[in-house]
mmCIF file of C-alpha atoms and ligand atoms in Angstrom:
data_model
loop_
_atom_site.group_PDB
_atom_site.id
_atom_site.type_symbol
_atom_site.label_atom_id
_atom_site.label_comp_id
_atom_site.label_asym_id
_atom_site.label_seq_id
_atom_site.Cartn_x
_atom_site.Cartn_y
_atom_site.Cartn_z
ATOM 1 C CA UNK A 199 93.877 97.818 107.676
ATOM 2 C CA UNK A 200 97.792 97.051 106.976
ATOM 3 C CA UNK A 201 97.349 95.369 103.955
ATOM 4 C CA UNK A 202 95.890 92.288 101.898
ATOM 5 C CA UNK A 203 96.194 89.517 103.567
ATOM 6 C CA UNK A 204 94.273 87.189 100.859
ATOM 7 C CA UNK A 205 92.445 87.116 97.549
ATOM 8 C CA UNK A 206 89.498 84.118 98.112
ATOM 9 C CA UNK A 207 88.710 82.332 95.096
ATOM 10 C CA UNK A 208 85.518 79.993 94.616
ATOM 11 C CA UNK A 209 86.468 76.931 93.149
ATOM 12 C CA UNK A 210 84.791 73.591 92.405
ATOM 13 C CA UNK A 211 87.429 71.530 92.106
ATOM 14 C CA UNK A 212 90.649 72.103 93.981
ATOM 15 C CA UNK A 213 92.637 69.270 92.574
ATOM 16 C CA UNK A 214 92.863 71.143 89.110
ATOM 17 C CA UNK A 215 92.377 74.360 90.527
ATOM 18 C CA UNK A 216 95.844 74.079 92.292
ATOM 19 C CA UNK A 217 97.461 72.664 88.924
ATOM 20 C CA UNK A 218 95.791 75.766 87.300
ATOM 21 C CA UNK A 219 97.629 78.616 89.880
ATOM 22 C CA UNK A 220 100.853 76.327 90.026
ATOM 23 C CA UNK A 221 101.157 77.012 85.767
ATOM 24 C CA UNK A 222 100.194 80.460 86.601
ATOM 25 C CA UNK A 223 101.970 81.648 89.397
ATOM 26 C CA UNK A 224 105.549 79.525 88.718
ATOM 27 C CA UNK A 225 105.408 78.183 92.376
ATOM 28 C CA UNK A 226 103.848 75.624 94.208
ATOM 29 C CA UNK A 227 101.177 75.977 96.912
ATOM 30 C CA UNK A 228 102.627 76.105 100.474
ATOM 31 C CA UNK A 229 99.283 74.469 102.710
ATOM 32 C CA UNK A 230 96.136 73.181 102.427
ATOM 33 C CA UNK A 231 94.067 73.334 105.016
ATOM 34 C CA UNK A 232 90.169 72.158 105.730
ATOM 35 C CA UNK A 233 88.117 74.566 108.057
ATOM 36 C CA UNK A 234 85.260 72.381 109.015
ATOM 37 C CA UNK A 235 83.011 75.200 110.629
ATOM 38 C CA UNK A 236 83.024 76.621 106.877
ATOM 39 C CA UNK A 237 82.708 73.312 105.121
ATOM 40 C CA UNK A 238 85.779 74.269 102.818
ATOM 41 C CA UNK A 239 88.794 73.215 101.605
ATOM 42 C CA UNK A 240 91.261 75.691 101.452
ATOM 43 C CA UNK A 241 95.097 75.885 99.511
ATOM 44 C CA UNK A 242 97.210 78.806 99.879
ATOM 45 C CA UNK A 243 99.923 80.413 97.412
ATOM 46 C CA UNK A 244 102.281 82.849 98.636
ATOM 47 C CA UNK A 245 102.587 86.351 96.186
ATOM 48 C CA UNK A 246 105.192 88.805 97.777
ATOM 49 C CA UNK A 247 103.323 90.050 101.115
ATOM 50 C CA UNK A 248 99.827 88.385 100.396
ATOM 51 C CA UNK A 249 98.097 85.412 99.270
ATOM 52 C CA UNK A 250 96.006 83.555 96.855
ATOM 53 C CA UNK A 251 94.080 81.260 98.764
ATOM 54 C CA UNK A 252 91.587 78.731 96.392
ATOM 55 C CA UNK A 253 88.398 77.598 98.348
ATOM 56 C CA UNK A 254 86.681 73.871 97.655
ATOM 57 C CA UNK A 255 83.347 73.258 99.611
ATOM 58 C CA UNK A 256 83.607 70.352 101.540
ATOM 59 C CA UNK A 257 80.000 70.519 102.588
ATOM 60 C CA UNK A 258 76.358 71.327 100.095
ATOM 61 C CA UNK A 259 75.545 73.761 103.169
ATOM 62 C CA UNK A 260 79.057 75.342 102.395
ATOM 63 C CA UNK A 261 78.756 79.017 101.824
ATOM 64 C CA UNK A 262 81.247 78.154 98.838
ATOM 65 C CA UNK A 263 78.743 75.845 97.788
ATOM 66 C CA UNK A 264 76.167 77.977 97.842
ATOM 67 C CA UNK A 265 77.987 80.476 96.115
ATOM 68 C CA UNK A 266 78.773 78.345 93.291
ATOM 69 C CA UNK A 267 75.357 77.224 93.225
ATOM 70 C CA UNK A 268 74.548 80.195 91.686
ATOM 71 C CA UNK A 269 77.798 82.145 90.458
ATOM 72 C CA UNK A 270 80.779 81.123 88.188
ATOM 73 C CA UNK A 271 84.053 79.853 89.896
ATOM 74 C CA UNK A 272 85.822 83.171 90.470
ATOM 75 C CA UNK A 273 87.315 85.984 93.468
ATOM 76 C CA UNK A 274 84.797 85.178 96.103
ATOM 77 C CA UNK A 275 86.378 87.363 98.624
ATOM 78 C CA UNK A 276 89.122 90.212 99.649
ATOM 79 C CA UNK A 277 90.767 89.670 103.277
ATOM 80 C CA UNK A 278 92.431 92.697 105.166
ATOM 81 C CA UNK A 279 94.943 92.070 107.486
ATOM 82 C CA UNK A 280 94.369 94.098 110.861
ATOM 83 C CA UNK A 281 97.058 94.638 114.257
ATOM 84 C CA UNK A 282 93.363 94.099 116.989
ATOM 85 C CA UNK A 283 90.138 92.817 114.741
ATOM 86 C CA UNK A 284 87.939 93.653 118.000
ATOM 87 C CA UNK A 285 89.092 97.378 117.918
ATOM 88 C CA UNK A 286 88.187 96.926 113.796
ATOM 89 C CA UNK A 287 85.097 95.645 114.320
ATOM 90 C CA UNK A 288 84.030 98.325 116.901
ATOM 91 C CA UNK A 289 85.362 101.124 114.361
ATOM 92 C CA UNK A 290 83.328 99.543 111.353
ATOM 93 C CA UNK A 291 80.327 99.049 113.428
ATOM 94 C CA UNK A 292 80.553 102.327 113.995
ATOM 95 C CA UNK A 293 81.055 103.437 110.556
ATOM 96 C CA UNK A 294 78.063 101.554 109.387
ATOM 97 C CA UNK A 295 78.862 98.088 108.106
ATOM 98 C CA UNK A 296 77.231 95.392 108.675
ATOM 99 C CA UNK A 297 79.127 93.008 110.099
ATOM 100 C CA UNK A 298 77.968 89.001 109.697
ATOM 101 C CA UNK A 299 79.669 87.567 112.828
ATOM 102 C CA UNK A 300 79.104 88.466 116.726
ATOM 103 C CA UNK A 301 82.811 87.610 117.468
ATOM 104 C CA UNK A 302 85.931 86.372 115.356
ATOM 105 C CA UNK A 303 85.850 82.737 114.116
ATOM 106 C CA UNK A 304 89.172 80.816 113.509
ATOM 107 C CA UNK A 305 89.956 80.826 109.905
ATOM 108 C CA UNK A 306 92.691 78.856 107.971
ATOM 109 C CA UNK A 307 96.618 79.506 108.264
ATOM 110 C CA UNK A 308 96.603 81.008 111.846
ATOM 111 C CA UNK A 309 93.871 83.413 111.867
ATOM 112 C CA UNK A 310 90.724 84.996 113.801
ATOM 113 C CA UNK A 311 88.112 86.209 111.072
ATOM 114 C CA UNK A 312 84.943 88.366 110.828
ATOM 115 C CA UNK A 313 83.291 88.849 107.509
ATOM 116 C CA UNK A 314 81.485 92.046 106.248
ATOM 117 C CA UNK A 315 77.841 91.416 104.485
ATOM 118 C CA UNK A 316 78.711 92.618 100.934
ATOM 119 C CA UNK A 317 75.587 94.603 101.322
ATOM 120 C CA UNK A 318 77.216 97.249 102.798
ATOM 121 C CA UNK A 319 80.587 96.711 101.203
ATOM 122 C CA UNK A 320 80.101 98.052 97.952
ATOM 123 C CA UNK A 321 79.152 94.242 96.578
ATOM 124 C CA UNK A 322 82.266 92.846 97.728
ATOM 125 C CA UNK A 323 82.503 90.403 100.336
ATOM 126 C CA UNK A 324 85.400 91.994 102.786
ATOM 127 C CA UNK A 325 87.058 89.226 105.290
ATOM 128 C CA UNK A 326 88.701 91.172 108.100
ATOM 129 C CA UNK A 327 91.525 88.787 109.742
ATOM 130 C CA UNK A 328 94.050 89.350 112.487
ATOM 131 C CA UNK A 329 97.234 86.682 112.950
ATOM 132 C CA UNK A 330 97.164 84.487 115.704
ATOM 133 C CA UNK A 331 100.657 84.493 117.692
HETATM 134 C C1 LIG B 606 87.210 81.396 107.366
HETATM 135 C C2 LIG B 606 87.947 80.422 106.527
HETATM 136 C C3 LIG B 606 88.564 81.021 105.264
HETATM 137 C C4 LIG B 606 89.674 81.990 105.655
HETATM 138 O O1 LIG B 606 90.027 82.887 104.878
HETATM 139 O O2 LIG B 606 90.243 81.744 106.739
HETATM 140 C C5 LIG B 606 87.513 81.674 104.387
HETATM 141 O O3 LIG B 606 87.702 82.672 103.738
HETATM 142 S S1 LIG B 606 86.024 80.831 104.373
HETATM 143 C C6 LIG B 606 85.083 81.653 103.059
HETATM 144 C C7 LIG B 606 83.664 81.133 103.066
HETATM 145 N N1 LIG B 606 82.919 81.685 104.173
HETATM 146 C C8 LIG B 606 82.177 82.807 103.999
HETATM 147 O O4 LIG B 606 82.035 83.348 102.922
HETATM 148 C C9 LIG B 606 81.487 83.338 105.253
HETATM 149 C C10 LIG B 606 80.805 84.673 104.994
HETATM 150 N N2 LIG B 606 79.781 84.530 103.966
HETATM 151 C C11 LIG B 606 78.450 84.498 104.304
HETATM 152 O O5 LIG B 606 78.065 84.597 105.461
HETATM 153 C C12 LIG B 606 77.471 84.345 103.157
HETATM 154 O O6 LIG B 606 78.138 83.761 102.045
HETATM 155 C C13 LIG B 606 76.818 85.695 102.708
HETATM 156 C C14 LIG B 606 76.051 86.300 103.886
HETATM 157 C C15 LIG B 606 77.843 86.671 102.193
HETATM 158 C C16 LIG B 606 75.849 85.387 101.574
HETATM 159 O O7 LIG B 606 75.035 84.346 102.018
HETATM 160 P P1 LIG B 606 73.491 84.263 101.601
HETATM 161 O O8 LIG B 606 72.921 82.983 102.135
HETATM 162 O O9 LIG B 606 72.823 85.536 101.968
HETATM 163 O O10 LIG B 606 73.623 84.106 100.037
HETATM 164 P P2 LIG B 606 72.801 84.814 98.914
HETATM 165 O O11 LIG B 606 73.158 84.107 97.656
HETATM 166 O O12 LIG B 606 71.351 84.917 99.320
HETATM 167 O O13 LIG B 606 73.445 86.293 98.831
HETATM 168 C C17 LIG B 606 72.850 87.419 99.378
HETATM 169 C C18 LIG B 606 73.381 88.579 98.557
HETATM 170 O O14 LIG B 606 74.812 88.669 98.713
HETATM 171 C C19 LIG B 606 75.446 88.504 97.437
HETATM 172 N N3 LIG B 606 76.646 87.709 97.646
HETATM 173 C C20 LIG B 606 76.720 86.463 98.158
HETATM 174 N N4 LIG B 606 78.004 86.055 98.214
HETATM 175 C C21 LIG B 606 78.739 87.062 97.692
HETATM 176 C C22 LIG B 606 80.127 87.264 97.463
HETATM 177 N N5 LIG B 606 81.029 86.301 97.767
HETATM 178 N N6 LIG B 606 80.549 88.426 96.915
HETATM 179 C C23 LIG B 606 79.650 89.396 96.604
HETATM 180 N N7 LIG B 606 78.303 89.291 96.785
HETATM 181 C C24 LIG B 606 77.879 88.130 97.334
HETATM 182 C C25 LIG B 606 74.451 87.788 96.551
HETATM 183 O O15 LIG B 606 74.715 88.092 95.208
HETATM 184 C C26 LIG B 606 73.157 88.372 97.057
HETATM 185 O O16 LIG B 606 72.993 89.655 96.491
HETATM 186 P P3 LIG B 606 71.673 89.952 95.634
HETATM 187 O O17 LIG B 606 71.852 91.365 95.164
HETATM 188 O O18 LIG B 606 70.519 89.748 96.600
HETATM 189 O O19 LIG B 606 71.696 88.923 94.534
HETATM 190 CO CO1 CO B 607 89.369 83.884 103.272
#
């Protein structure tokens, strides 16, 4: 793991949720981008060498939406950045996690993804995400 590559953040409402982090953070957003295969919306905020990124469901079958079906609007995720996410996910396979996807799915901004099952992560769901040159 190199370092944080993003903080998620369920939101229902992205709209306000951007005017929110704009007052908060003293700087505007720099993308927002839809990922269809996760039914969100997504708007990034740059904060030194990692992000805020604010996630809208798009979609009821969203796993946003399903998350704020039943939790408060809040950190949803925490995203590592990684140098080869196939050599990571061989090394936390092996260490026991349990990880949700059989290969990396393209995220938002320029990145492959895997997700960890917060299960075996302590409670926290752990996005594992390598840059795409
Ligand atoms: C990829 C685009 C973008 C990017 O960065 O590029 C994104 O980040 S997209 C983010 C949205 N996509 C995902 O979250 C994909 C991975 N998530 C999942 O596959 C599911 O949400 C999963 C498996 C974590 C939970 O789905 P499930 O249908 O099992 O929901 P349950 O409500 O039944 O939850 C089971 C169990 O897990 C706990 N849980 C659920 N979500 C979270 C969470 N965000 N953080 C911590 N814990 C979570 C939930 O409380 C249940 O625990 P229990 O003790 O049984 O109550
Ligand atoms: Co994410």
């Amino acid at each position: 793991m190199r370092k944080i590559e993003h903080i998620g953040i369920a939101v229902k409402d992205l709209k306000s949720s951007n005017e929110l982090f704009v007052k908060l953070l003293g700087k505007e957003n720099y993308k927002e981008e839809i990922v269809e295969g996760e039914g969100v919306k997504t708007s990034f905020f740059m904060i030194g060498n990692t992000k805020i990124e604010l996630l809208e469901a798009t979609r009821t079958d969203s796993p946003i939406a399903k998350y704020l079906d039943k939790k408060p609007e809040g950190v949803h995720h925490i995203a590592f950045d990684v140098e080869d996410i196939y050599l990571e996910m061989d090394r936390l396979k092996k260490e026991g996690f349990q990880i949700l996807n059989d290969s990396p799915k393209k995220g938002a901004d320029n990145k492959l993804v895997v997700f960890l099952h917060p299960k075996s992560t302590n409670g926290v769901l752990v996005e594992i995400c390598q840059e795409i040159d």
